[in-house]
mmCIF file of C-alpha atoms and ligand atoms in Angstrom:
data_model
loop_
_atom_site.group_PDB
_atom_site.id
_atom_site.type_symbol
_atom_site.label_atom_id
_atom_site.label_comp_id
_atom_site.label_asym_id
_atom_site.label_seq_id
_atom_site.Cartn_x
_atom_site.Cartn_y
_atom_site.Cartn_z
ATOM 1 C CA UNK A 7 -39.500 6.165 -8.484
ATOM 2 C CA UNK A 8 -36.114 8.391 -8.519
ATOM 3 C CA UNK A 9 -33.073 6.361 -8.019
ATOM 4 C CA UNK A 10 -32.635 8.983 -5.043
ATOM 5 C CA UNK A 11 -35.356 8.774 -2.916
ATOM 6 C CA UNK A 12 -32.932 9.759 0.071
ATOM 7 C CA UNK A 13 -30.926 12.229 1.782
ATOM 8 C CA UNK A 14 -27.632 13.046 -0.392
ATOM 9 C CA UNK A 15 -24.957 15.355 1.555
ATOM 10 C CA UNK A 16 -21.931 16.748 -0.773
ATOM 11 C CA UNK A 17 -18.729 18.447 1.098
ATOM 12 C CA UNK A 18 -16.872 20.839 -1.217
ATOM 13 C CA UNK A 19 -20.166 22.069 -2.773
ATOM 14 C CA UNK A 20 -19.346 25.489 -3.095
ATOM 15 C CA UNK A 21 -17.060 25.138 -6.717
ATOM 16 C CA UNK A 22 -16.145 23.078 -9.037
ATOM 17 C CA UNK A 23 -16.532 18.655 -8.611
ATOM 18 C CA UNK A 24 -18.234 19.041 -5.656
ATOM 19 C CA UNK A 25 -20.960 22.028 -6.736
ATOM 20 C CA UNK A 26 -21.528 19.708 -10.118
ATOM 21 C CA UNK A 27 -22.309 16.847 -7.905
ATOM 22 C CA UNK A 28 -25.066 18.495 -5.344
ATOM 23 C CA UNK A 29 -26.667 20.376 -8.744
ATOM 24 C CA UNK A 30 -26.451 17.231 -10.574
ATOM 25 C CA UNK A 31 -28.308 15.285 -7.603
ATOM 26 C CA UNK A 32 -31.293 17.938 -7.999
ATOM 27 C CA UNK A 33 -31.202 17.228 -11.779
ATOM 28 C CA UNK A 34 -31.441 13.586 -11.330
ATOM 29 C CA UNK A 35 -34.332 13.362 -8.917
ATOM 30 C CA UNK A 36 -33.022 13.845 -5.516
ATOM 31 C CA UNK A 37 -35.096 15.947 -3.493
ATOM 32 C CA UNK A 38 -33.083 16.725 0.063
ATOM 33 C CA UNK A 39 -29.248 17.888 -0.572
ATOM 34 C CA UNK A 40 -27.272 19.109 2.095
ATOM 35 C CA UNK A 41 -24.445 20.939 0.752
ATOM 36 C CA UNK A 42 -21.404 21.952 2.755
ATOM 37 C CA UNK A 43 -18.176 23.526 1.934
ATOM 38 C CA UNK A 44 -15.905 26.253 4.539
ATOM 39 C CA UNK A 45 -17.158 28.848 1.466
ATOM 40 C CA UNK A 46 -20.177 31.189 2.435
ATOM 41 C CA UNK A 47 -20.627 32.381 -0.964
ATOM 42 C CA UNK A 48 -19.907 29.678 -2.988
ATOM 43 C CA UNK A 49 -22.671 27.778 -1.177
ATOM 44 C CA UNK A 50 -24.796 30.595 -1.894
ATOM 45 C CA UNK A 51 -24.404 30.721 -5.313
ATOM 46 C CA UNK A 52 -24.864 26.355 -5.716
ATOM 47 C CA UNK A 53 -28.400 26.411 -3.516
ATOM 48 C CA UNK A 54 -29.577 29.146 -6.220
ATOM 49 C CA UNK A 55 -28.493 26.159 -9.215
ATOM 50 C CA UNK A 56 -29.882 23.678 -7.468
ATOM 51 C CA UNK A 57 -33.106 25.665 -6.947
ATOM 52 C CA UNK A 58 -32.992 26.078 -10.494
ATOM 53 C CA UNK A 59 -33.136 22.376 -11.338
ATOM 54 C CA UNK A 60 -36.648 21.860 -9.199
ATOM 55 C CA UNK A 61 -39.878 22.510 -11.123
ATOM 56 C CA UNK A 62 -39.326 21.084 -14.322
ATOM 57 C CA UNK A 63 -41.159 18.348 -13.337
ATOM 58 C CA UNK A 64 -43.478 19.604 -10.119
ATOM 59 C CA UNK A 65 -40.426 18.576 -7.388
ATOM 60 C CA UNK A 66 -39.332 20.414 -4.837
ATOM 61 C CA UNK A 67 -35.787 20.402 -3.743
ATOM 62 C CA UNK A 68 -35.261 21.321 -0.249
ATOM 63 C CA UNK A 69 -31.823 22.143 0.527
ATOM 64 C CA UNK A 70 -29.916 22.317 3.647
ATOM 65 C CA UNK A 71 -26.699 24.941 3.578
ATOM 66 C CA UNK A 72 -23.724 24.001 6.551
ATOM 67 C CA UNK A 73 -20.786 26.402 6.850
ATOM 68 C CA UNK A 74 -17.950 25.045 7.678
ATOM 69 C CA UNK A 75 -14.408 23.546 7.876
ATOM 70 C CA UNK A 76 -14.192 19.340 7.070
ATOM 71 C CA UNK A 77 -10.724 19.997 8.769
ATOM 72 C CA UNK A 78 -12.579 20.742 12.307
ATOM 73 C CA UNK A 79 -14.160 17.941 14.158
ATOM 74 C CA UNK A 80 -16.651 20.654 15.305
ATOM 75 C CA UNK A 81 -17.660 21.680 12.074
ATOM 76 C CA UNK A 82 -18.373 18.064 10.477
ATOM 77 C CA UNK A 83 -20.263 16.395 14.121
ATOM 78 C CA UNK A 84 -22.316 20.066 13.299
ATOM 79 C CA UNK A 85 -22.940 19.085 9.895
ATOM 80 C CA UNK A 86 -24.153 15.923 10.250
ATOM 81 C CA UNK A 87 -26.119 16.765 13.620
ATOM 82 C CA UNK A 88 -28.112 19.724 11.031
ATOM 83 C CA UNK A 89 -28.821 17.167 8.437
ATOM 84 C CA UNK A 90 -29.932 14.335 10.545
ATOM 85 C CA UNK A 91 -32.006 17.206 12.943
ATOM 86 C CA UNK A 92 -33.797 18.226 9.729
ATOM 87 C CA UNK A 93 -34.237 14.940 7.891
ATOM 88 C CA UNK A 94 -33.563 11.695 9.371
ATOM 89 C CA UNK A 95 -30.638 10.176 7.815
ATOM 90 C CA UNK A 96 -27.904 10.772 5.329
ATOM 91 C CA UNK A 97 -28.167 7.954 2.631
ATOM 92 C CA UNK A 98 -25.423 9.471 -0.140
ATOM 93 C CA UNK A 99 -22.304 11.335 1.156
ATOM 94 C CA UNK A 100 -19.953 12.461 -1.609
ATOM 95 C CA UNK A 101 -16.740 13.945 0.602
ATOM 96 C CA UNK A 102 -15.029 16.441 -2.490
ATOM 97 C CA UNK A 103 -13.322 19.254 -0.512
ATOM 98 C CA UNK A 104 -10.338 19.015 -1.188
ATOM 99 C CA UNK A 105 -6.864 21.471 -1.574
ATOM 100 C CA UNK A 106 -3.975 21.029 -3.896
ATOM 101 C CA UNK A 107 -0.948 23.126 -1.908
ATOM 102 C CA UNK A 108 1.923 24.581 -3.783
ATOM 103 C CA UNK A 109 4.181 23.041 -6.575
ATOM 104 C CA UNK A 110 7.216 21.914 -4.780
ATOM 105 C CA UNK A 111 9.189 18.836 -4.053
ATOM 106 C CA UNK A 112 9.272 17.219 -0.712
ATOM 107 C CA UNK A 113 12.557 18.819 0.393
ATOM 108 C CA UNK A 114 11.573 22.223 -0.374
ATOM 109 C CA UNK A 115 7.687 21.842 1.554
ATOM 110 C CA UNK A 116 7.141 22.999 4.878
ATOM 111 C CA UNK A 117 5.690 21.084 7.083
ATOM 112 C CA UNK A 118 3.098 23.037 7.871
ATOM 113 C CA UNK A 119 2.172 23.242 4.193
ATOM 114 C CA UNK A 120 2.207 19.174 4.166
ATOM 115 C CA UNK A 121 -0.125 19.241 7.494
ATOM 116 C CA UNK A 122 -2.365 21.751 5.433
ATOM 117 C CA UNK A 123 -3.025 19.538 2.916
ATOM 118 C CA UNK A 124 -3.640 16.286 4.966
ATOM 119 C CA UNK A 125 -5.474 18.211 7.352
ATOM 120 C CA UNK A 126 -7.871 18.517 4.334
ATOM 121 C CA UNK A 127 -7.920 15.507 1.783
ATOM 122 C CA UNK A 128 -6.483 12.479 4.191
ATOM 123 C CA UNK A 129 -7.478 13.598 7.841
ATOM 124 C CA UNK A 130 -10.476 15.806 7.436
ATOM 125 C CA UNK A 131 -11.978 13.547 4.609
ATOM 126 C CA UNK A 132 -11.897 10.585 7.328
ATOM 127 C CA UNK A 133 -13.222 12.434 9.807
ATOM 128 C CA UNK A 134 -16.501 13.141 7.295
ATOM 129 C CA UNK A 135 -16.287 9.293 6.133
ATOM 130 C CA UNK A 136 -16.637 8.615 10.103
ATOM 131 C CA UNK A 137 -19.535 10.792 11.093
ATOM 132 C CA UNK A 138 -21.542 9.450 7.941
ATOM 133 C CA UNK A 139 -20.045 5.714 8.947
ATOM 134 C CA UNK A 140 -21.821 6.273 12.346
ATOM 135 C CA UNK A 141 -24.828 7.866 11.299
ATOM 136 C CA UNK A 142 -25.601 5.198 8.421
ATOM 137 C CA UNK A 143 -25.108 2.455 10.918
ATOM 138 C CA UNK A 144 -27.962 3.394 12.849
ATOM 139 C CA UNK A 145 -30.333 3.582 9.694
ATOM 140 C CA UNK A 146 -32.681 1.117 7.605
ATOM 141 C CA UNK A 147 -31.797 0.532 4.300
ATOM 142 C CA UNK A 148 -33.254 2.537 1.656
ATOM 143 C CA UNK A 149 -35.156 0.107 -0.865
ATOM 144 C CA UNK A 150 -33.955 0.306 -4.733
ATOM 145 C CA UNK A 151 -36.018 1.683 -7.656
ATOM 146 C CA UNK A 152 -36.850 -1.795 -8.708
ATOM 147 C CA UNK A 153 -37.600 -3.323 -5.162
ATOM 148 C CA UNK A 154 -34.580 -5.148 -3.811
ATOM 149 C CA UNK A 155 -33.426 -4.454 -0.479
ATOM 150 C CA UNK A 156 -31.001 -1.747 -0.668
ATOM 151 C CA UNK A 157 -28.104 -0.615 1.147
ATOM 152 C CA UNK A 158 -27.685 1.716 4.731
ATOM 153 C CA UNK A 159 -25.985 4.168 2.863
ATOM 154 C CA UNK A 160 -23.411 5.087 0.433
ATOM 155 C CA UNK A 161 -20.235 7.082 0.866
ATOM 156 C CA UNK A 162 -18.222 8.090 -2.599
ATOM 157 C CA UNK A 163 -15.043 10.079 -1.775
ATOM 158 C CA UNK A 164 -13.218 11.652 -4.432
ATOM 159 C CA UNK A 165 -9.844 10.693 -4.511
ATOM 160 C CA UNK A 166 -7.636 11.316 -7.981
ATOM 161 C CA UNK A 167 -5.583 9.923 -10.660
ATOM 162 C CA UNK A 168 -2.598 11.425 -8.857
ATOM 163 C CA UNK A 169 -3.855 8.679 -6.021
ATOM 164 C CA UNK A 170 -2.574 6.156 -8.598
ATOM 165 C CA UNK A 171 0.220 7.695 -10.420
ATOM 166 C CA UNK A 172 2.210 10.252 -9.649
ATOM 167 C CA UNK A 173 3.491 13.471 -11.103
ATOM 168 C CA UNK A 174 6.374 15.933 -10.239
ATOM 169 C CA UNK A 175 6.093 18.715 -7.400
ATOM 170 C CA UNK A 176 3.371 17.350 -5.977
ATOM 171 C CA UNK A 177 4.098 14.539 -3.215
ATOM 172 C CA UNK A 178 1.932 15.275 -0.743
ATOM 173 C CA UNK A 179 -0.933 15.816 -2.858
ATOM 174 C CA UNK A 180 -0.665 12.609 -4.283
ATOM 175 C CA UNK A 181 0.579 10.708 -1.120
ATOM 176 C CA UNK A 182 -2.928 12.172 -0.004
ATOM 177 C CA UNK A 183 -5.022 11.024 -2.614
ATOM 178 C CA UNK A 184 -3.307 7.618 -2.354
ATOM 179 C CA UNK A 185 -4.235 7.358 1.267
ATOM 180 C CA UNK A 186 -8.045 8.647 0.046
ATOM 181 C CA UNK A 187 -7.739 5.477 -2.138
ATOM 182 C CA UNK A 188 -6.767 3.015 0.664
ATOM 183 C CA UNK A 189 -9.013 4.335 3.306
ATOM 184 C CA UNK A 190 -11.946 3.520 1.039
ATOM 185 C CA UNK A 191 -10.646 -0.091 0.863
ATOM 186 C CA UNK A 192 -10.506 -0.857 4.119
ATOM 187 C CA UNK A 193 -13.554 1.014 5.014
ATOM 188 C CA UNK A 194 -15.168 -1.113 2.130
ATOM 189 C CA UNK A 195 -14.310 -4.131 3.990
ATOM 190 C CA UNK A 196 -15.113 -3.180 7.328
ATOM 191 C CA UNK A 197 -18.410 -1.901 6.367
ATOM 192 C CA UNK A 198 -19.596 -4.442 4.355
ATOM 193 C CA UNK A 199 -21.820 -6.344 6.707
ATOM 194 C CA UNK A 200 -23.046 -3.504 8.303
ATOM 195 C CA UNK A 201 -24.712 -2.968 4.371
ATOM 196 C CA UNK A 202 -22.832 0.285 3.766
ATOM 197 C CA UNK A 203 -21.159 1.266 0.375
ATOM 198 C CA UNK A 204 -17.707 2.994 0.554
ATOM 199 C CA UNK A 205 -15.910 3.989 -3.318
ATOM 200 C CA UNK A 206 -14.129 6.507 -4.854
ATOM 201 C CA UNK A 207 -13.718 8.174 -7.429
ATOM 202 C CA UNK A 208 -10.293 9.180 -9.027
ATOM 203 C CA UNK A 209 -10.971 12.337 -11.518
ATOM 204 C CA UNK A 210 -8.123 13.101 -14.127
ATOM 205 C CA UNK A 211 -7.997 16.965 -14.690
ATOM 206 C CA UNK A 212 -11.025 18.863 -14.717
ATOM 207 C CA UNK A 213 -11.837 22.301 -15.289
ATOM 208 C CA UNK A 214 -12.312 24.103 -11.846
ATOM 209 C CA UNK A 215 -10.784 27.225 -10.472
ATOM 210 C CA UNK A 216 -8.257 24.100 -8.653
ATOM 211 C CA UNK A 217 -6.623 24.334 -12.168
ATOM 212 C CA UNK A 218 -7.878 27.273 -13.821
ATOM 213 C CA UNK A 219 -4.787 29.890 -12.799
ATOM 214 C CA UNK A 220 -2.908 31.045 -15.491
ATOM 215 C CA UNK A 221 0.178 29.369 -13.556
ATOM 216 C CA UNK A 222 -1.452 25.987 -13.217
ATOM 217 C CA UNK A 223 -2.581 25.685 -16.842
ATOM 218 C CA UNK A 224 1.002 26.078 -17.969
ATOM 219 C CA UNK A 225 2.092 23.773 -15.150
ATOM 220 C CA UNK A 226 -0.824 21.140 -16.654
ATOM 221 C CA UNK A 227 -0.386 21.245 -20.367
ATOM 222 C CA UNK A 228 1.754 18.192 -20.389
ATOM 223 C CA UNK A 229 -0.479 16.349 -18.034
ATOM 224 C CA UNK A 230 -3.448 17.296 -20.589
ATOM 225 C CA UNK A 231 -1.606 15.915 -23.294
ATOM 226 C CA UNK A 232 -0.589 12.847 -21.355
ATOM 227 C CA UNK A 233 -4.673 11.727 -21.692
ATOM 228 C CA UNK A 234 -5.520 10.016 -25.225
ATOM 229 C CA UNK A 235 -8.480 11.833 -24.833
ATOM 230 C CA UNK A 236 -6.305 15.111 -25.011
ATOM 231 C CA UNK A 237 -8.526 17.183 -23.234
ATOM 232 C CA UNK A 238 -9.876 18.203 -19.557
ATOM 233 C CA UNK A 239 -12.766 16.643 -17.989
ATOM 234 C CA UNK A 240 -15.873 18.765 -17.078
ATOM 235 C CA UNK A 241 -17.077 18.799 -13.724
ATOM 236 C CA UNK A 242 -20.509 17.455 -14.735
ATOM 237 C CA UNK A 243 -18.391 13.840 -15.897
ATOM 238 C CA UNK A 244 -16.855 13.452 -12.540
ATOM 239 C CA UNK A 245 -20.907 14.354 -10.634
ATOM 240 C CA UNK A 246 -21.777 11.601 -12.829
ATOM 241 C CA UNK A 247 -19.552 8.897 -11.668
ATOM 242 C CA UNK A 248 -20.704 10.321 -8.264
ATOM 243 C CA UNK A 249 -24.189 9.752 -8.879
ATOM 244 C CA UNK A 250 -23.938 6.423 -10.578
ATOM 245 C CA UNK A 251 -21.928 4.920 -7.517
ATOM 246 C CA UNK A 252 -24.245 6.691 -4.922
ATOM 247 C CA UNK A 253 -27.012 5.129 -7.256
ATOM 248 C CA UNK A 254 -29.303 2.066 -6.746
ATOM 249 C CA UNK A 255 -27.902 0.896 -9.894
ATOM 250 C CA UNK A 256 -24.493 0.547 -8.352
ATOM 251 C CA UNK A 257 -25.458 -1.880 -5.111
ATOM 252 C CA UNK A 258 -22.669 -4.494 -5.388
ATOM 253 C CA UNK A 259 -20.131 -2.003 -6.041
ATOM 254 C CA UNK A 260 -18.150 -1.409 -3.372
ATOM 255 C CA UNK A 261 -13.975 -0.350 -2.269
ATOM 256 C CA UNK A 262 -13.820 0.765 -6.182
ATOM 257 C CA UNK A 263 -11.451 3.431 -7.149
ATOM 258 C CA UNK A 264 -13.386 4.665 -10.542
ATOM 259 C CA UNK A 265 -11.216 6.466 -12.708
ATOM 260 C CA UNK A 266 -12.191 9.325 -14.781
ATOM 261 C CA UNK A 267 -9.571 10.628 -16.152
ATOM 262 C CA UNK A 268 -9.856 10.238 -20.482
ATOM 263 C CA UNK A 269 -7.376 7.653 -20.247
ATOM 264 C CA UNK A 270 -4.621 9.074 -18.337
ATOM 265 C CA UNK A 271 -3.863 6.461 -16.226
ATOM 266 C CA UNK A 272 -3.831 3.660 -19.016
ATOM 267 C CA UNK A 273 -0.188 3.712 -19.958
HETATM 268 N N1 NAD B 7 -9.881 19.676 -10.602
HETATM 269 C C1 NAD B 7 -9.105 18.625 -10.800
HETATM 270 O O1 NAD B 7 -8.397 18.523 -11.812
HETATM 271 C C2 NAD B 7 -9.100 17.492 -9.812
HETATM 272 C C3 NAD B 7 -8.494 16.288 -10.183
HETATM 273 C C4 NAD B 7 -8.489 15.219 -9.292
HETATM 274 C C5 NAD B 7 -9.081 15.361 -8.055
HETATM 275 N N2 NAD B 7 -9.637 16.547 -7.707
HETATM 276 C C6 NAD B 7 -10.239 16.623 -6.372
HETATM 277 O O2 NAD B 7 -11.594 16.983 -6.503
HETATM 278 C C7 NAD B 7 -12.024 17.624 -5.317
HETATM 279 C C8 NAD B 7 -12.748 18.911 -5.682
HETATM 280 O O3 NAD B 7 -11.811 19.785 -6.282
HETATM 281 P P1 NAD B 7 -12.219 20.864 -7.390
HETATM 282 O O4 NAD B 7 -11.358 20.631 -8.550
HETATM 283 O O5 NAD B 7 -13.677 20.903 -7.536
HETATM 284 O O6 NAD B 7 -11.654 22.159 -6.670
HETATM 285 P P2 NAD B 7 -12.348 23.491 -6.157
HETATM 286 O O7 NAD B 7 -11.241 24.291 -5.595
HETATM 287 O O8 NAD B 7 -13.189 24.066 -7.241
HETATM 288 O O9 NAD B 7 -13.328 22.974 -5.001
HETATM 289 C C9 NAD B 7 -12.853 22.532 -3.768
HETATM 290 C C10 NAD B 7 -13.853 22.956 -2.709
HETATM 291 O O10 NAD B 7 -13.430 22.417 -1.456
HETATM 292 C C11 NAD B 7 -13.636 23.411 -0.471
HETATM 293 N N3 NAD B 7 -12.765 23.191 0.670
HETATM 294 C C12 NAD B 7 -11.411 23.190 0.685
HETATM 295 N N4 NAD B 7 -10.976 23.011 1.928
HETATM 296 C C13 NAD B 7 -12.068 22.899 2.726
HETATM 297 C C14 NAD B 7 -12.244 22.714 4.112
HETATM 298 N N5 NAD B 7 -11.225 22.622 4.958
HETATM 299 N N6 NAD B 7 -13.517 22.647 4.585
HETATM 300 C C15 NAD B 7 -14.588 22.761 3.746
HETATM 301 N N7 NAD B 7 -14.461 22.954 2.426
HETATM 302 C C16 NAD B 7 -13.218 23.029 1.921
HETATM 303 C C17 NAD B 7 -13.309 24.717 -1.175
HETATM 304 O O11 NAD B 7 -13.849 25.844 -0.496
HETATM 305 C C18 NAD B 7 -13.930 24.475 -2.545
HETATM 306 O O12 NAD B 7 -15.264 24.920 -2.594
HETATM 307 C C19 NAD B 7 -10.777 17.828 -4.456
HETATM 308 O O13 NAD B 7 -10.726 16.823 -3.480
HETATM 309 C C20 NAD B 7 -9.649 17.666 -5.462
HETATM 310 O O14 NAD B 7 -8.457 17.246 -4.850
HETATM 311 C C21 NAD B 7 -9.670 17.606 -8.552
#
């Protein structure tokens, strides 16, 4: 039996963490992927991947594409009203998209470049966490590969190191990820009995076009350096975490903040 035998929905899966995640799904068994993202042709491009993961072994992988913005409460009640039309339920939500906003300290942001990014990671993000929250509460759990009663549903956000520590010219990203971080807490506790798994996941720096710019690599260097593991992380080692926690190998984790990060955060 796959350890996904359900319905998996990734936001963000038109580049970078959150395409790795949806393709990575396909690779590992998972056979109905919603994948969602404000991106047309990004989206595009990840459905022809994850089509390209299905027949090695016989599977099909049927995938469901939703346009759309996480930061309008239109576009995410659409997105889960498509997936649970086609399919059911929504059993493994990874919420990725995500923005970064310009380098500046707080006194020289607008506010209107703060709103943009909370609109996004804090507000938008919740919003997504909600709809699943709702829909998952109305399901039967999903049994595990090896038979024990499994959970309603599992919701992984991503989150970031900079949700733990901080670094310069970026308050409002990190005062985002922070609140990512704490919403999965208390969601955690609150949806506990109802047999739903909320956790994060707090990525280090990895190689997406979020820090590819010529710009942002110079801004990054230290950060890099920062790491013992002196290096970027691939978007294929944060999917991972993803899967593992939306896994039925992960059942009594829940409100974790799993860092990724090669070691940033230890010092
Ligand atoms: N790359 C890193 O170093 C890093 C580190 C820590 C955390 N993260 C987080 O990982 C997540 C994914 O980032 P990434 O590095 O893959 O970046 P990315 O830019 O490659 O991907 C982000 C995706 O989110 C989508 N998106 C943005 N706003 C949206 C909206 N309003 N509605 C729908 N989709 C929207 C974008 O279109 C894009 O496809 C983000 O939440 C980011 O904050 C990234």
């Amino acid at each position: 039996m796959s350890l996904f035998p359900g319905v998996a929905l990734v936001t963000g899966a038109a580049s970078g963490i959150g395409r790795a995640t949806a393709v990575a799904f396909a690779a590992e068994g998972c056979t109905k992927i919603a994948i969602c993202d404000r991106a047309a042709d990004g989206l595009a491009e990840t459905k022809r991947l994850i089509e390209g993961k299905q027949g090695d072994d016989g599977r099909k992988v049927e995938v469901e594409v939703v346009a759309g913005d996480v930061s309008r409460e239109e576009s995410v009640t659409n997105m889960v009203q498509t997936i649970v039309k086609r399919w059911g339920r929504i059993d493994y939500a990874v919420n990725c998209a995500g923005i970064q906003g310009p380098p500046k300290r707080s006194t020289e942001f607008e506010l209107e470049e703060f709103d943009a990014i909370n609109r996004v990671n804090y507000r938008g993000l919740w919003m997504c966490s909600r709809a699943e929250l709702k829909q998952m509460m109305k399901q039967e759990p999903l049994q595990t590969h090896d038979g024990r009663p499994g959970n309603r549903g599992v919701i992984v956000h991503i989150a970031s190191q900079l949700g733990i520590v901080s670094r310069t010219n970026a308050a409002a990203y990190c005062a985002s990820k922070a609140a990512v971080i704490s919403l999965t807490k208390s969601d955690a506790i609150d949806y506990s009995n109802d047999r739903i798994q909320v956790n994060c996941v707090c990525p280090g720096l990895v190689q997406t076009p979020m820090v590819q710019g010529p710009e942002q690599q110079k801004l990054f260097a230290p950060a890099v350096a920062i790491a013992p593991m002196d290096r970027m992380g691939e978007p294929e080692e944060i999917a991972d975490a993803c899967l593992f926690l939306c896994s039925s190998k992960a059942t009594f984790v829940q409100g974790a903040a799993l860092v990724v990060d090669g070691g940033y955060t230890i010092n």
